Amino acid sequence: MNLILLFKKIWPFVRPYKWHVVVTLILTLIGSLIAQVNAIVLDWTVDQVNNLVNAGKDMHGFLARATFDWSSATHILMIITAILLGKELLSVIITYSQNYFGERMRVRVSRDLAQAAVDRILTYRMAYFNRNGNEAGRLQSRIDQGVSSLSTTVQNTFIDLLPLFTSAFLALILMFMANVYVGLTALFIVPVYIWITTHQAHKLRGWRQQMRSYREAKSHGIVSIIESINVIKSFNRESIESKKQLDIQTALTDNQIRTRKVMLYYDGWKKFVQQIGTVLIIILTAYLVLIDYPGMTIGKIMYHVMLFANVTAPITQLQRIFDTLNDALIYAEGYFSVVEAEQEVEPSGNYRPEKVVGRFDIEHVDFTYPNGTQALWDINMHIEPNKITAFVGLSGAGKSTIVNLLDKFYEPQTGRILLDGHDLKEYDTQYLRDNIGLVLQKNHIFSGTIEENIRYGKPGATDEEVIDAAKKAFLYDQVSKLPNGFKSQATDLSGGQQQRVAIARMFLKNPPIIFLDEPTASLDAVATEQIKASIDAIKKDRTVIIISHSISQIIDSDLVYALQNGRVEQSGDPDELYKKGGVYKDIVDASARSLNIEKLASTLQGG
Ligand code: ADP
């Protein structure tokens, strides 16, 4: 990233506010002219007062009250007062407008940058979020830091930098107009100053870059502590987590102190150079006055010193602007890497059939996750509508991965997946997902009311539809008993109740294809039975895929695929598969044993 590229990338965000920039520029020009007024007035005043004093002196060189021209003196003072007051008033108005426009632009650019990042990441495919280095905390820090640093850059460049430099430039011109030598002296100091500043920035760049990664690590660390707080507490690992954070913090502070040290060192040198400049200007002007150089009066000493201050003031600000630009270069890389990951945009075809029947054909599919874990080998499956297909296998066998592929969250590396005879790749991704209902083992409930959470399945749904869906998910009775009913916070519900919210959401969506990944894992036995009944009821005219460890759900399915280590080991009717023996039988037997079926049977008989 370099400066030109940076501004090229920022420009689209500034363009909507180009009128802000124009207005600020005009104000800037007026402001810069006004900034020189003090120096000019002082120069004029000193010389006028000097003349008056000289004219009023008697033959012995003393100021004589009688001959002193009081009315001219009063006149001069009144003019100065009027000019200076008027100038201050104008200056207040201009500074106010400049700051107001500047802030307004910064805030709006900041909003646009943040929204652009949100809109972009929403289009990215699942693999993006799974990649190392793209953890939630890191992405959040990359976006936040980028937005704040880039919007500050916009303000600094278009609102702060321009006025400062216009003012410096005007002051320099006035110095040259007053006297070429004085102008040259000022002009000589400026490059020295810039040279030191560049040196300083160069020295700090590496450390600033490190700072970004420390900040990301810190933010990621805090997010992961909060996310796994119950694990940390249950294992009493608070001190270990605290130590991990402390290490990051220490590295970060060391870096900060080192950076500060270097900055202060260079700041000292810069101050020194600036003072040398002022001294040189004083000596030079005094000399010119003494040798009676044409146009040089005592007033010019003050005039030149003030103009020189106007030249160096912006240059002292240069460091701040250099820092902001340097930060912007660093953070912009992070920000734009998030916003411009074109290759991560979820692929989509444009096939949108009138109706989805729901027949899936998976042919020779291999799949490897972005981190390199191969999860599936040569998968072949045929999944029929009007049937419940169960995926059975131990944890890690690849069941959820297949569902991920069918929902187009990921694309297989080899082989293909057909839905109703068309490659999944050809389907419009949004259309496809409109036709799929997904209930996961742990469904994310959004903060909001129960009603809002159910309505997520169909944003325009009527109250009756929401209630009907809640009834089908056996949630209605429980929710009605809550003090705020459907207006209660969904996040306050128990795990099992949240699961039913997710199921109700799916009923409301009413899609032709349904994937259930351990939908009843966190439900009690009664709820499981009820949900099973409603799933059976909706299977008609639909494709239902269920991943379950619940033996009752497995043996009730129409077709079973038994997976092991990412391969389909067996498939067919559950009863026939069981008779054949093999992976499926092993799993069913183990489930039966875990249920303690014999004891259960004798208990039930006894009752
Ligand atoms: P199952 O659903 O049968 O329990 P999964 O499909 O979740 O199994 O996992 C299959 C394999 O893929 C496992 O080895 C797992 O570690 C791996 N895996 C699952 N999800 C991811 C992911 N997001 N990134 C990398 N590897 C993954």
XYZ file of C-alpha atoms in Angstrom, residues 525 551-552 555 591-607:
21
model
C -37.780 -36.891 25.947
C -31.982 -44.447 17.749
C -35.728 -43.887 17.501
C -34.931 -46.578 12.761
C -26.919 -46.861 20.998
C -29.201 -49.606 22.309
C -26.614 -50.618 24.894
C -26.165 -47.001 25.962
C -29.916 -46.817 26.484
C -29.687 -49.969 28.608
C -32.527 -51.402 26.530
C -32.857 -54.734 28.390
C -33.170 -53.061 31.764
C -35.526 -50.538 30.228
C -37.673 -53.311 28.745
C -37.905 -55.108 32.072
C -38.756 -51.830 33.830
C -41.472 -51.111 31.303
C -42.826 -54.654 31.631
C -42.790 -54.384 35.410
C -44.877 -51.228 35.137
